[in-house]
Amino acid sequence: MEIRNISKSFEGKVVFSSLNLHIHEGCTTIISGASGIGKTTLFNLILGLEEPDGGAIEGFGKVSALFQEDRLIESLSVMNNLLLVTQDKKRAENMLSSLSLFGEEKSRVFTLSGGMKRRIALIRALLTDYDTLLLDEPFTGLDDESKRASASLIKKEVASRTLIVITHEKSDADLLGAEYIISFDGVEVSEQRL
Amino acid sequence: MKTTTSSKLRIIIPVIIYLIIWEALAIYIDSRVLLVSPVKVIVRLFELASTWSFFSSILFSLERIFLGLIIAIITAFITAILSARSRIVKDMLEPIIMVMKATPVASIVILVLIWVSSRNLSVVISFMMVFPVMHTSIYEGITNVDRKLLEMAKVYSVSLRKKIRYLYIPEIASYFESGITISLGLCFKSGIAAEVIAIPDGSIGEKLYEAKLYLATSDLFAWTLTIILLAKGFERFLLFLTRCLLTHMEVS
């Protein structure tokens, strides 16, 4: 999985110029860095939501993602939000149960707390068919117990597939049992094996 | 409950005040031709409503105005979708919509009378009034769908059917409702105005024309009241249908 010589600018402001990254297939990699250095732009580039000005992104296969914002349809019920991406109602119910959301299937999303919405968005990302899962700040708004339960569900569901987590919380690496951590400041990239 | 009662009173009290002013003015002017009293209007309305020609006139006009309205809504959906998908279609339609919005109803009526029979004039006029409003409303609804939700749908490969049902329809619905509210009043007013000019046999417009001809002011007021009630009733009915549909689809 390679990101080769990627360059990207927005209205003349350079975000990346010749960025190179190697992601280890089947491993969990944390990408960390300060706010505003282009982590979310990188996320959008891998998802194909942004086109790079130059360079290539290869080998990621089918990609699912948890966005920085929950991006749930607020007027729909929890279950209908999940059924947007899967037909497997039983699997969705099991995941809801494992994140202490059993009984909330029929609740409309706008009635739920921020932490509950985050967990539902995570379940939706996990229910999608993917080769690579991208998570952007997955534990925002979660208490310690929900964080642990979510990390455990992520590890179980991702299994041997590739997981890339964008975060500025280095403690997330331990929770998810990450194997690599890539730190970058927009120009310099350093990879560390954990 | 308290709020409902007070909001009802806020509508009823001004209406009663205006009716009293109207009645007082009618007594003061004391002329059946210049200003007829509200009581006499209601009495006349009941007299008219006891004749078959009252209902056949309503049916004649409603049928045509409603047909124009339905054709306009369907066409507006098609053109709005095409405009949202293609810049060329949008640019090509823009001047037509602008001309339709700006042209005076009287000019359209006279022009259309050259092309179609007076019987079907209100179908065309109703269409011409509703189409530009509904096209703009539906187009706005389509282009205002949350870009972030559309990206989410792309990433998760959400089917087109589900995207339409859960992303587009709820957004379009609010614009559709405001479009209906604006255009229904317009289409009734213009449709009937067109009938007054073209005087098709058995229409509401013909009845209004006759009232003017014979200086039957009570008839004029009674028919006007009928038109207001019909327009308001239709608006409520269409909004009710829209909301029922949305609730049924669990998108509201």
mmCIF file of C-alpha atoms in Angstrom, chain A residues 35-164:
data_model
loop_
_atom_site.group_PDB
_atom_site.id
_atom_site.type_symbol
_atom_site.label_atom_id
_atom_site.label_comp_id
_atom_site.label_asym_id
_atom_site.label_seq_id
_atom_site.Cartn_x
_atom_site.Cartn_y
_atom_site.Cartn_z
ATOM 1 C CA SER A 35 -3.664 19.713 13.905
ATOM 2 C CA GLY A 36 -3.800 21.368 10.489
ATOM 3 C CA ILE A 37 -0.931 19.483 8.837
ATOM 4 C CA GLY A 38 -3.204 17.662 6.398
ATOM 5 C CA LYS A 39 -4.199 14.408 8.126
ATOM 6 C CA THR A 40 -7.822 14.767 7.021
ATOM 7 C CA THR A 41 -6.749 15.730 3.479
ATOM 8 C CA LEU A 42 -4.681 12.531 3.397
ATOM 9 C CA PHE A 43 -7.753 10.631 4.626
ATOM 10 C CA ASN A 44 -9.898 12.145 1.826
ATOM 11 C CA LEU A 45 -7.227 11.344 -0.760
ATOM 12 C CA ILE A 46 -7.116 7.673 0.257
ATOM 13 C CA LEU A 47 -10.942 7.558 0.174
ATOM 14 C CA GLY A 48 -10.988 9.088 -3.301
ATOM 15 C CA LEU A 49 -13.008 12.098 -2.119
ATOM 16 C CA GLU A 50 -10.183 14.397 -3.236
ATOM 17 C CA GLU A 51 -8.030 14.025 -6.331
ATOM 18 C CA PRO A 52 -4.276 14.553 -5.846
ATOM 19 C CA ASP A 53 -2.615 17.228 -7.989
ATOM 20 C CA GLY A 54 0.131 14.722 -8.691
ATOM 21 C CA GLY A 55 1.385 11.300 -7.613
ATOM 22 C CA ALA A 56 -0.405 8.014 -7.011
ATOM 23 C CA ILE A 57 -2.240 6.087 -4.298
ATOM 24 C CA GLU A 58 -2.085 2.329 -4.774
ATOM 25 C CA GLY A 59 -3.099 -0.953 -3.195
ATOM 26 C CA PHE A 60 -5.712 0.088 -0.632
ATOM 27 C CA GLY A 61 -8.524 -1.960 -2.229
ATOM 28 C CA LYS A 62 -12.052 -1.315 -0.981
ATOM 29 C CA VAL A 63 -11.862 1.346 1.722
ATOM 30 C CA SER A 64 -14.351 2.004 4.520
ATOM 31 C CA ALA A 65 -14.029 4.892 6.902
ATOM 32 C CA LEU A 66 -15.123 6.576 10.080
ATOM 33 C CA PHE A 67 -15.140 10.301 9.367
ATOM 34 C CA GLN A 68 -14.033 12.932 11.849
ATOM 35 C CA GLU A 69 -17.715 13.970 12.037
ATOM 36 C CA ASP A 70 -20.322 11.234 12.545
ATOM 37 C CA ARG A 71 -22.176 11.957 9.269
ATOM 38 C CA LEU A 72 -25.287 10.065 10.400
ATOM 39 C CA ILE A 73 -28.741 10.877 9.031
ATOM 40 C CA GLU A 74 -30.153 12.513 12.132
ATOM 41 C CA SER A 75 -33.854 12.072 11.272
ATOM 42 C CA LEU A 76 -33.503 8.312 10.706
ATOM 43 C CA SER A 77 -33.544 5.578 13.314
ATOM 44 C CA VAL A 78 -30.280 3.987 14.431
ATOM 45 C CA MET A 79 -31.077 0.734 12.618
ATOM 46 C CA ASN A 80 -32.062 2.483 9.371
ATOM 47 C CA ASN A 81 -28.735 4.336 9.441
ATOM 48 C CA LEU A 82 -26.959 0.999 9.709
ATOM 49 C CA LEU A 83 -29.148 -0.649 7.053
ATOM 50 C CA LEU A 84 -27.914 1.966 4.585
ATOM 51 C CA VAL A 85 -24.671 -0.012 4.320
ATOM 52 C CA THR A 86 -25.682 -3.606 5.057
ATOM 53 C CA GLN A 87 -28.555 -6.068 4.753
ATOM 54 C CA ASP A 88 -27.309 -8.063 7.745
ATOM 55 C CA LYS A 89 -29.602 -6.862 10.531
ATOM 56 C CA LYS A 90 -28.462 -9.570 12.948
ATOM 57 C CA ARG A 91 -24.806 -8.514 12.658
ATOM 58 C CA ALA A 92 -25.770 -4.876 13.175
ATOM 59 C CA GLU A 93 -27.743 -5.833 16.313
ATOM 60 C CA ASN A 94 -24.779 -7.810 17.688
ATOM 61 C CA MET A 95 -22.458 -4.846 17.191
ATOM 62 C CA LEU A 96 -24.951 -2.488 18.832
ATOM 63 C CA SER A 97 -25.126 -4.899 21.742
ATOM 64 C CA SER A 98 -21.353 -5.062 22.128
ATOM 65 C CA LEU A 99 -21.180 -1.256 22.362
ATOM 66 C CA SER A 100 -24.015 -1.054 24.943
ATOM 67 C CA LEU A 101 -26.499 0.307 22.410
ATOM 68 C CA PHE A 102 -28.946 -2.602 22.474
ATOM 69 C CA GLY A 103 -32.518 -1.266 22.664
ATOM 70 C CA GLU A 104 -31.636 1.922 20.747
ATOM 71 C CA GLU A 105 -32.366 0.416 17.301
ATOM 72 C CA LYS A 106 -35.557 2.415 16.844
ATOM 73 C CA SER A 107 -34.318 5.661 18.415
ATOM 74 C CA ARG A 108 -33.924 8.552 16.041
ATOM 75 C CA VAL A 109 -30.296 9.665 15.897
ATOM 76 C CA PHE A 110 -31.039 13.274 16.867
ATOM 77 C CA THR A 111 -32.285 12.064 20.259
ATOM 78 C CA LEU A 112 -28.943 10.438 21.154
ATOM 79 C CA SER A 113 -25.846 11.776 22.911
ATOM 80 C CA GLY A 114 -22.598 12.617 21.091
ATOM 81 C CA GLY A 115 -20.872 9.498 22.435
ATOM 82 C CA MET A 116 -23.714 7.241 21.277
ATOM 83 C CA LYS A 117 -23.653 8.802 17.805
ATOM 84 C CA ARG A 118 -19.895 8.219 17.602
ATOM 85 C CA ARG A 119 -20.332 4.529 18.422
ATOM 86 C CA ILE A 120 -23.121 4.164 15.829
ATOM 87 C CA ALA A 121 -20.939 5.836 13.187
ATOM 88 C CA LEU A 122 -18.159 3.393 14.093
ATOM 89 C CA ILE A 123 -20.506 0.400 13.755
ATOM 90 C CA ARG A 124 -21.650 1.661 10.337
ATOM 91 C CA ALA A 125 -18.020 1.851 9.174
ATOM 92 C CA LEU A 126 -17.358 -1.687 10.453
ATOM 93 C CA LEU A 127 -20.477 -3.112 8.751
ATOM 94 C CA THR A 128 -19.312 -2.026 5.305
ATOM 95 C CA ASP A 129 -17.434 -4.405 3.050
ATOM 96 C CA TYR A 130 -13.761 -3.294 3.004
ATOM 97 C CA ASP A 131 -10.093 -4.282 2.598
ATOM 98 C CA THR A 132 -8.804 -1.209 4.415
ATOM 99 C CA LEU A 133 -10.501 0.606 7.271
ATOM 100 C CA LEU A 134 -9.664 4.246 7.904
ATOM 101 C CA LEU A 135 -10.600 5.803 11.230
ATOM 102 C CA ASP A 136 -10.303 9.545 11.792
ATOM 103 C CA GLU A 137 -10.166 10.347 15.520
ATOM 104 C CA PRO A 138 -12.358 7.313 16.341
ATOM 105 C CA PHE A 139 -12.705 7.873 20.085
ATOM 106 C CA THR A 140 -13.771 11.520 20.107
ATOM 107 C CA GLY A 141 -16.386 12.093 22.816
ATOM 108 C CA LEU A 142 -16.143 8.570 24.277
ATOM 109 C CA ASP A 143 -15.559 7.788 27.945
ATOM 110 C CA ASP A 144 -12.830 5.300 28.914
ATOM 111 C CA GLU A 145 -15.165 2.298 29.090
ATOM 112 C CA SER A 146 -16.718 3.056 25.670
ATOM 113 C CA LYS A 147 -13.222 3.599 24.245
ATOM 114 C CA ARG A 148 -12.104 0.167 25.457
ATOM 115 C CA ALA A 149 -15.267 -1.539 24.160
ATOM 116 C CA SER A 150 -14.979 0.234 20.787
ATOM 117 C CA ALA A 151 -11.266 -0.658 20.456
ATOM 118 C CA SER A 152 -12.041 -4.284 21.248
ATOM 119 C CA LEU A 153 -14.828 -4.387 18.614
ATOM 120 C CA ILE A 154 -12.569 -2.739 16.024
ATOM 121 C CA LYS A 155 -9.792 -5.289 16.627
ATOM 122 C CA LYS A 156 -12.242 -8.198 16.422
ATOM 123 C CA GLU A 157 -13.946 -6.977 13.231
ATOM 124 C CA VAL A 158 -10.853 -5.791 11.346
ATOM 125 C CA ALA A 159 -9.012 -9.034 12.163
ATOM 126 C CA SER A 160 -6.314 -9.477 9.520
ATOM 127 C CA ARG A 161 -7.324 -6.543 7.353
ATOM 128 C CA THR A 162 -5.530 -3.210 7.200
ATOM 129 C CA LEU A 163 -6.425 -0.562 9.753
ATOM 130 C CA ILE A 164 -5.228 3.034 9.510
#
